[in-house]
PDB file of C-alpha atoms in Angstrom:
ATOM      1  CA  MET G 267      33.784 -41.646 220.676  1.00  0.00           C
ATOM      2  CA  LYS G 268      34.663 -45.224 219.049  1.00  0.00           C
ATOM      3  CA  SER G 269      38.161 -45.108 221.254  1.00  0.00           C
ATOM      4  CA  ARG G 270      36.974 -44.097 224.324  1.00  0.00           C
ATOM      5  CA  ILE G 271      34.112 -46.623 224.114  1.00  0.00           C
ATOM      6  CA  ALA G 272      36.644 -49.393 223.119  1.00  0.00           C
ATOM      7  CA  ASN G 273      39.086 -47.706 226.748  1.00  0.00           C
ATOM      8  CA  LYS G 274      36.023 -48.206 228.444  1.00  0.00           C
ATOM      9  CA  THR G 275      35.512 -44.055 229.413  1.00  0.00           C
ATOM     10  CA  TYR G 276      32.140 -44.737 228.456  1.00  0.00           C
ATOM     11  CA  LYS G 277      31.354 -48.085 229.059  1.00  0.00           C
ATOM     12  CA  PRO G 278      28.695 -50.977 227.753  1.00  0.00           C
ATOM     13  CA  GLY G 279      25.081 -50.714 229.144  1.00  0.00           C
ATOM     14  CA  GLU G 280      25.902 -46.884 230.783  1.00  0.00           C
ATOM     15  CA  LEU G 281      24.216 -43.445 229.213  1.00  0.00           C
ATOM     16  CA  LEU G 282      26.515 -41.573 226.716  1.00  0.00           C
ATOM     17  CA  PRO G 283      26.748 -38.133 227.786  1.00  0.00           C
ATOM     18  CA  LYS G 284      24.227 -35.428 226.318  1.00  0.00           C
ATOM     19  CA  GLN G 285      24.835 -33.863 222.958  1.00  0.00           C
ATOM     20  CA  GLU G 286      25.201 -30.620 224.651  1.00  0.00           C
ATOM     21  CA  GLU G 287      27.577 -31.468 226.394  1.00  0.00           C
ATOM     22  CA  LEU G 288      29.506 -33.411 224.298  1.00  0.00           C
ATOM     23  CA  ALA G 289      29.341 -30.719 221.468  1.00  0.00           C
ATOM     24  CA  SER G 290      30.362 -28.214 224.727  1.00  0.00           C
ATOM     25  CA  GLU G 291      33.197 -30.821 225.492  1.00  0.00           C
ATOM     26  CA  LEU G 292      34.952 -31.226 221.771  1.00  0.00           C
ATOM     27  CA  ALA G 293      34.206 -27.892 220.314  1.00  0.00           C
ATOM     28  CA  VAL G 294      31.490 -29.114 217.587  1.00  0.00           C
ATOM     29  CA  SER G 295      28.141 -27.801 216.835  1.00  0.00           C
ATOM     30  CA  ARG G 296      25.065 -30.494 218.057  1.00  0.00           C
ATOM     31  CA  MET G 297      24.699 -31.459 215.142  1.00  0.00           C
ATOM     32  CA  THR G 298      28.008 -33.072 214.263  1.00  0.00           C
ATOM     33  CA  ILE G 299      27.912 -34.538 217.586  1.00  0.00           C
ATOM     34  CA  LYS G 300      23.693 -36.427 216.216  1.00  0.00           C
ATOM     35  CA  ARG G 301      26.041 -37.340 212.699  1.00  0.00           C
ATOM     36  CA  ALA G 302      28.463 -39.358 215.018  1.00  0.00           C
ATOM     37  CA  MET G 303      25.732 -40.436 216.980  1.00  0.00           C
ATOM     38  CA  ASP G 304      23.896 -42.066 214.639  1.00  0.00           C
ATOM     39  CA  ILE G 305      26.984 -43.477 212.136  1.00  0.00           C
ATOM     40  CA  LEU G 306      27.808 -45.293 215.936  1.00  0.00           C
ATOM     41  CA  ALA G 307      24.226 -46.192 215.892  1.00  0.00           C
ATOM     42  CA  GLU G 308      24.415 -47.538 212.528  1.00  0.00           C
ATOM     43  CA  ASP G 309      27.507 -49.263 213.568  1.00  0.00           C
ATOM     44  CA  GLY G 310      26.228 -51.416 216.079  1.00  0.00           C
ATOM     45  CA  VAL G 311      28.138 -49.525 218.721  1.00  0.00           C
ATOM     46  CA  VAL G 312      25.661 -47.674 221.006  1.00  0.00           C
ATOM     47  CA  ILE G 313      21.536 -48.250 220.981  1.00  0.00           C
ATOM     48  CA  PRO G 314      19.833 -44.754 220.882  1.00  0.00           C
ATOM     49  CA  GLN G 315      16.564 -44.923 223.520  1.00  0.00           C
ATOM     50  CA  ARG G 316      14.282 -42.127 223.134  1.00  0.00           C
ATOM     51  CA  GLY G 317      13.025 -40.308 226.461  1.00  0.00           C
ATOM     52  CA  ILE G 318      16.521 -42.011 228.170  1.00  0.00           C
ATOM     53  CA  GLY G 319      19.810 -40.907 225.633  1.00  0.00           C
ATOM     54  CA  THR G 320      22.164 -43.047 224.199  1.00  0.00           C
ATOM     55  CA  LEU G 321      23.593 -46.420 226.337  1.00  0.00           C
ATOM     56  CA  VAL G 322      26.850 -48.102 225.066  1.00  0.00           C
ATOM     57  CA  ARG G 323      26.240 -51.824 223.426  1.00  0.00           C
ATOM     58  CA  LYS G 324      27.212 -54.383 225.088  1.00  0.00           C
ATOM     59  CA  GLN G 325      28.716 -56.113 222.529  1.00  0.00           C
ATOM     60  CA  PRO G 326      28.307 -60.173 222.434  1.00  0.00           C
ATOM     61  CA  GLY G 327      31.590 -62.033 223.129  1.00  0.00           C
ATOM     62  CA  ARG G 328      33.329 -62.978 219.908  1.00  0.00           C
ATOM     63  CA  PRO G 329      34.764 -66.683 219.747  1.00  0.00           C
ATOM     64  CA  ALA G 330      38.376 -66.964 219.298  1.00  0.00           C
ATOM     65  CA  GLY G 331      39.884 -67.886 215.766  1.00  0.00           C
ATOM     66  CA  GLN G 332      37.107 -65.682 214.442  1.00  0.00           C
ATOM     67  CA  LEU G 333      37.070 -61.705 213.070  1.00  0.00           C
ATOM     68  CA  PRO G 334      34.531 -59.196 212.458  1.00  0.00           C
ATOM     69  CA  VAL G 335      33.526 -58.606 209.161  1.00  0.00           C
ATOM     70  CA  ASN G 336      34.444 -54.641 209.761  1.00  0.00           C
ATOM     71  CA  ALA G 337      38.212 -56.183 210.834  1.00  0.00           C
ATOM     72  CA  TYR G 338      41.140 -53.889 209.484  1.00  0.00           C
ATOM     73  CA  GLU G 339      43.523 -53.334 211.567  1.00  0.00           C
ATOM     74  CA  GLY G 340      45.782 -55.717 211.382  1.00  0.00           C
ATOM     75  CA  LEU G 341      45.487 -59.916 211.400  1.00  0.00           C
ATOM     76  CA  SER G 342      47.673 -59.555 214.359  1.00  0.00           C
ATOM     77  CA  LYS G 343      45.047 -57.647 216.331  1.00  0.00           C
ATOM     78  CA  ASP G 344      41.361 -58.059 215.149  1.00  0.00           C
ATOM     79  CA  LEU G 345      43.027 -61.622 216.525  1.00  0.00           C
ATOM     80  CA  GLY G 346      44.221 -60.779 219.507  1.00  0.00           C
ATOM     81  CA  VAL G 347      46.692 -63.788 219.240  1.00  0.00           C
ATOM     82  CA  PRO G 348      50.399 -63.926 218.282  1.00  0.00           C
ATOM     83  CA  VAL G 349      50.519 -64.123 213.878  1.00  0.00           C
ATOM     84  CA  THR G 350      53.769 -65.250 212.434  1.00  0.00           C
ATOM     85  CA  SER G 351      54.492 -64.972 208.912  1.00  0.00           C
ATOM     86  CA  LYS G 352      56.136 -66.408 206.040  1.00  0.00           C
ATOM     87  CA  VAL G 353      57.150 -64.836 202.385  1.00  0.00           C
ATOM     88  CA  LEU G 354      56.844 -66.828 200.273  1.00  0.00           C
ATOM     89  CA  TYR G 355      57.564 -64.637 197.143  1.00  0.00           C
ATOM     90  CA  PHE G 356      58.688 -60.688 196.653  1.00  0.00           C
ATOM     91  CA  ASP G 357      58.362 -58.982 194.073  1.00  0.00           C
ATOM     92  CA  ILE G 358      58.079 -55.896 192.307  1.00  0.00           C
ATOM     93  CA  HIS G 359      56.780 -55.059 188.065  1.00  0.00           C
ATOM     94  CA  PHE G 360      53.633 -53.714 186.340  1.00  0.00           C
ATOM     95  CA  PRO G 361      50.536 -53.930 187.824  1.00  0.00           C
ATOM     96  CA  ASP G 362      48.086 -55.867 185.448  1.00  0.00           C
ATOM     97  CA  ALA G 363      44.470 -53.915 184.424  1.00  0.00           C
ATOM     98  CA  LYS G 364      42.347 -54.992 187.874  1.00  0.00           C
ATOM     99  CA  VAL G 365      45.527 -53.782 189.974  1.00  0.00           C
ATOM    100  CA  GLN G 366      45.337 -50.869 188.528  1.00  0.00           C
ATOM    101  CA  GLU G 367      41.270 -50.274 188.870  1.00  0.00           C
ATOM    102  CA  ALA G 368      41.587 -50.973 192.556  1.00  0.00           C
ATOM    103  CA  LEU G 369      44.951 -49.190 193.976  1.00  0.00           C
ATOM    104  CA  GLU G 370      44.045 -46.239 190.811  1.00  0.00           C
ATOM    105  CA  LEU G 371      47.284 -46.897 189.355  1.00  0.00           C
ATOM    106  CA  GLU G 372      48.402 -46.007 185.541  1.00  0.00           C
ATOM    107  CA  ALA G 373      49.838 -48.555 183.903  1.00  0.00           C
ATOM    108  CA  ASN G 374      53.899 -47.366 184.361  1.00  0.00           C
ATOM    109  CA  GLU G 375      53.585 -46.987 188.414  1.00  0.00           C
ATOM    110  CA  PRO G 376      55.351 -50.193 189.777  1.00  0.00           C
ATOM    111  CA  VAL G 377      53.480 -52.191 192.331  1.00  0.00           C
ATOM    112  CA  TYR G 378      55.441 -54.657 195.130  1.00  0.00           C
ATOM    113  CA  GLU G 379      53.918 -57.837 194.660  1.00  0.00           C
ATOM    114  CA  ILE G 380      54.038 -60.124 197.645  1.00  0.00           C
ATOM    115  CA  LYS G 381      52.473 -63.778 198.932  1.00  0.00           C
ATOM    116  CA  ARG G 382      52.615 -64.618 202.466  1.00  0.00           C
ATOM    117  CA  LEU G 383      51.695 -67.715 204.829  1.00  0.00           C
ATOM    118  CA  ARG G 384      49.516 -66.182 208.450  1.00  0.00           C
ATOM    119  CA  ILE G 385      50.868 -68.620 210.809  1.00  0.00           C
ATOM    120  CA  VAL G 386      48.728 -69.271 213.899  1.00  0.00           C
ATOM    121  CA  ASN G 387      49.676 -71.478 216.876  1.00  0.00           C
ATOM    122  CA  GLY G 388      52.423 -73.411 214.968  1.00  0.00           C
ATOM    123  CA  GLU G 389      48.875 -74.024 212.285  1.00  0.00           C
ATOM    124  CA  PRO G 390      48.080 -72.759 208.706  1.00  0.00           C
ATOM    125  CA  TYR G 391      45.475 -69.680 209.482  1.00  0.00           C
ATOM    126  CA  GLY G 392      46.032 -68.295 205.593  1.00  0.00           C
ATOM    127  CA  LEU G 393      47.414 -67.449 202.247  1.00  0.00           C
ATOM    128  CA  GLU G 394      47.356 -63.698 201.400  1.00  0.00           C
ATOM    129  CA  HIS G 395      48.114 -62.682 197.788  1.00  0.00           C
ATOM    130  CA  THR G 396      48.809 -58.516 198.114  1.00  0.00           C
ATOM    131  CA  PHE G 397      49.793 -55.968 195.551  1.00  0.00           C
ATOM    132  CA  LEU G 398      51.119 -52.211 197.424  1.00  0.00           C
ATOM    133  CA  THR G 399      51.263 -49.199 195.706  1.00  0.00           C
ATOM    134  CA  MET G 400      55.408 -49.175 195.520  1.00  0.00           C
ATOM    135  CA  LYS G 401      54.582 -44.901 195.602  1.00  0.00           C
ATOM    136  CA  ILE G 402      53.211 -45.128 198.739  1.00  0.00           C
ATOM    137  CA  ILE G 403      55.319 -46.984 200.194  1.00  0.00           C
ATOM    138  CA  PRO G 404      58.874 -47.256 198.545  1.00  0.00           C
ATOM    139  CA  ASN G 405      62.117 -48.956 199.217  1.00  0.00           C
ATOM    140  CA  LEU G 406      60.056 -51.543 200.809  1.00  0.00           C
ATOM    141  CA  ASP G 407      62.086 -54.404 203.007  1.00  0.00           C
ATOM    142  CA  LYS G 408      61.182 -58.159 202.711  1.00  0.00           C
ATOM    143  CA  ASP G 409      61.839 -58.219 206.406  1.00  0.00           C
ATOM    144  CA  ALA G 410      58.974 -55.304 207.775  1.00  0.00           C
ATOM    145  CA  LEU G 411      56.499 -58.165 206.154  1.00  0.00           C
ATOM    146  CA  LEU G 412      57.541 -60.950 208.684  1.00  0.00           C
ATOM    147  CA  GLY G 413      55.311 -59.613 211.586  1.00  0.00           C
ATOM    148  CA  SER G 414      52.242 -57.273 211.390  1.00  0.00           C
ATOM    149  CA  PHE G 415      52.741 -55.344 208.281  1.00  0.00           C
ATOM    150  CA  TYR G 416      49.987 -52.827 209.644  1.00  0.00           C
ATOM    151  CA  THR G 417      51.898 -52.309 212.825  1.00  0.00           C
ATOM    152  CA  PHE G 418      54.539 -51.206 211.067  1.00  0.00           C
ATOM    153  CA  LEU G 419      52.870 -48.691 208.379  1.00  0.00           C
ATOM    154  CA  LYS G 420      51.658 -46.916 211.873  1.00  0.00           C
ATOM    155  CA  GLU G 421      54.467 -46.934 213.708  1.00  0.00           C
ATOM    156  CA  GLU G 422      57.893 -46.553 210.975  1.00  0.00           C
ATOM    157  CA  ARG G 423      55.757 -44.720 207.323  1.00  0.00           C
ATOM    158  CA  GLY G 424      53.788 -43.596 210.055  1.00  0.00           C
ATOM    159  CA  LEU G 425      50.794 -44.366 207.597  1.00  0.00           C
ATOM    160  CA  LYS G 426      46.871 -45.417 209.204  1.00  0.00           C
ATOM    161  CA  VAL G 427      44.431 -47.402 208.293  1.00  0.00           C
ATOM    162  CA  GLY G 428      40.866 -45.262 206.978  1.00  0.00           C
ATOM    163  CA  SER G 429      38.638 -48.465 205.579  1.00  0.00           C
ATOM    164  CA  GLN G 430      38.512 -51.540 203.463  1.00  0.00           C
ATOM    165  CA  TYR G 431      36.291 -52.470 201.042  1.00  0.00           C
ATOM    166  CA  ARG G 432      35.045 -56.097 201.506  1.00  0.00           C
ATOM    167  CA  ILE G 433      33.935 -59.038 199.298  1.00  0.00           C
ATOM    168  CA  ILE G 434      34.205 -62.278 200.687  1.00  0.00           C
ATOM    169  CA  SER G 435      33.216 -65.894 198.960  1.00  0.00           C
ATOM    170  CA  ALA G 436      34.003 -69.544 199.149  1.00  0.00           C
ATOM    171  CA  GLU G 437      35.865 -70.565 196.327  1.00  0.00           C
ATOM    172  CA  LYS G 438      37.073 -74.031 195.254  1.00  0.00           C
ATOM    173  CA  ALA G 439      41.238 -74.943 196.878  1.00  0.00           C
ATOM    174  CA  GLY G 440      43.760 -74.068 194.564  1.00  0.00           C
ATOM    175  CA  ASP G 441      47.461 -75.887 194.280  1.00  0.00           C
ATOM    176  CA  ASP G 442      49.557 -73.629 196.272  1.00  0.00           C
ATOM    177  CA  ASP G 443      45.730 -73.893 198.813  1.00  0.00           C
ATOM    178  CA  VAL G 444      46.605 -77.594 198.796  1.00  0.00           C
ATOM    179  CA  LYS G 445      50.794 -76.916 199.193  1.00  0.00           C
ATOM    180  CA  TYR G 446      50.273 -74.254 201.891  1.00  0.00           C
ATOM    181  CA  LEU G 447      47.512 -74.525 203.638  1.00  0.00           C
ATOM    182  CA  GLY G 448      47.115 -78.776 203.426  1.00  0.00           C
ATOM    183  CA  SER G 449      43.504 -78.192 201.672  1.00  0.00           C
ATOM    184  CA  ALA G 450      42.285 -81.058 199.819  1.00  0.00           C
ATOM    185  CA  PRO G 451      41.416 -80.760 195.689  1.00  0.00           C
ATOM    186  CA  ASP G 452      38.378 -80.641 196.371  1.00  0.00           C
ATOM    187  CA  GLU G 453      37.608 -78.175 199.829  1.00  0.00           C
ATOM    188  CA  PRO G 454      36.885 -75.056 199.750  1.00  0.00           C
ATOM    189  CA  VAL G 455      38.648 -71.892 200.686  1.00  0.00           C
ATOM    190  CA  LEU G 456      36.832 -69.042 202.756  1.00  0.00           C
ATOM    191  CA  GLN G 457      38.455 -66.269 199.832  1.00  0.00           C
ATOM    192  CA  VAL G 458      38.719 -62.512 201.105  1.00  0.00           C
ATOM    193  CA  GLU G 459      39.289 -60.038 198.317  1.00  0.00           C
ATOM    194  CA  GLN G 460      40.125 -56.635 199.358  1.00  0.00           C
ATOM    195  CA  THR G 461      41.513 -53.004 198.828  1.00  0.00           C
ATOM    196  CA  THR G 462      42.805 -50.810 201.770  1.00  0.00           C
ATOM    197  CA  TYR G 463      42.815 -46.873 201.887  1.00  0.00           C
ATOM    198  CA  LEU G 464      44.815 -44.898 204.030  1.00  0.00           C
ATOM    199  CA  GLU G 465      42.902 -42.707 205.929  1.00  0.00           C
ATOM    200  CA  ASP G 466      42.888 -39.912 203.026  1.00  0.00           C
ATOM    201  CA  GLY G 467      41.629 -42.203 200.971  1.00  0.00           C
ATOM    202  CA  ARG G 468      44.596 -43.026 198.984  1.00  0.00           C
ATOM    203  CA  PRO G 469      43.884 -47.273 198.489  1.00  0.00           C
ATOM    204  CA  PHE G 470      47.900 -49.181 198.957  1.00  0.00           C
ATOM    205  CA  ASP G 471      46.572 -52.161 199.298  1.00  0.00           C
ATOM    206  CA  MET G 472      44.668 -55.411 197.443  1.00  0.00           C
ATOM    207  CA  SER G 473      45.295 -58.515 198.130  1.00  0.00           C
ATOM    208  CA  ILE G 474      42.945 -61.706 197.712  1.00  0.00           C
ATOM    209  CA  ASP G 475      43.223 -63.874 201.177  1.00  0.00           C
ATOM    210  CA  HIS G 476      42.496 -67.132 201.508  1.00  0.00           C
ATOM    211  CA  HIS G 477      41.217 -69.493 204.479  1.00  0.00           C
ATOM    212  CA  PRO G 478      40.762 -73.578 204.732  1.00  0.00           C
ATOM    213  CA  TYR G 479      37.462 -74.749 205.821  1.00  0.00           C
ATOM    214  CA  SER G 480      39.661 -77.268 208.667  1.00  0.00           C
ATOM    215  CA  VAL G 481      39.999 -73.964 210.471  1.00  0.00           C
ATOM    216  CA  HIS G 482      36.902 -73.572 210.570  1.00  0.00           C
ATOM    217  CA  HIS G 483      37.624 -69.619 209.777  1.00  0.00           C
ATOM    218  CA  LYS G 484      34.274 -67.680 210.220  1.00  0.00           C
ATOM    219  CA  TYR G 485      33.452 -63.471 210.214  1.00  0.00           C
ATOM    220  CA  THR G 486      31.136 -62.060 212.631  1.00  0.00           C
ATOM    221  CA  TYR G 487      28.061 -59.179 211.957  1.00  0.00           C
ATOM    222  CA  LEU G 488      27.009 -57.374 214.307  1.00  0.00           C
ATOM    223  CA  SER G 489      23.993 -54.710 212.933  1.00  0.00           C
ATOM    224  CA  GLY G 490      22.989 -52.151 214.507  1.00  0.00           C
ATOM    225  CA  LYS G 491      19.417 -51.895 212.849  1.00  0.00           C
ATOM    226  CA  SER G 492      16.620 -52.768 214.954  1.00  0.00           C
ATOM    227  CA  ILE G 493      14.658 -54.933 213.724  1.00  0.00           C
TER     228      ILE G 493
END
């Protein structure tokens, strides 16, 4: 249903087909369709109208450079503009306790540790500190990190991202933020700490990303709840 809405099969402001019709077409129960509609409503994608049906919500425009708070398809796709990367650090070692817990690993299961500078329109956009599970992504070459890593996972490894757990906070700039992002020592940075899961539920990526105050980095959120 989300794919059909995204590709404008169901256009903004239009009514979706009746639940009975969708259940028949997709060969699922009406309860399954109802649950799907509930999830879409909770996500702010559709609006149930009593006695009328379910409308596809007209989405507000999102300013360039801003991400939806639930974005997880990779920076290049979520921003909609070209993003390049500079790999600052790449190594393999055993995880510490925090990484073990996030990625559900044992102490003797190795991870890749990566630091990347993300660049948009020639300017520093973010500094990523990432830990990847080696058993899920073996034989990773450094060159795969120069472009969109999630596109590489999908097209080269047949792995598809399913969801993310994300914590967003304001933090003080550290030495790397000053060096690579151009942040002032007393300036705040936007920190996004997240764990990313594959469609089958396995965690494979834990990262801590910093974004400079100077680029006015913002996340947008659209609630599906009626007020």
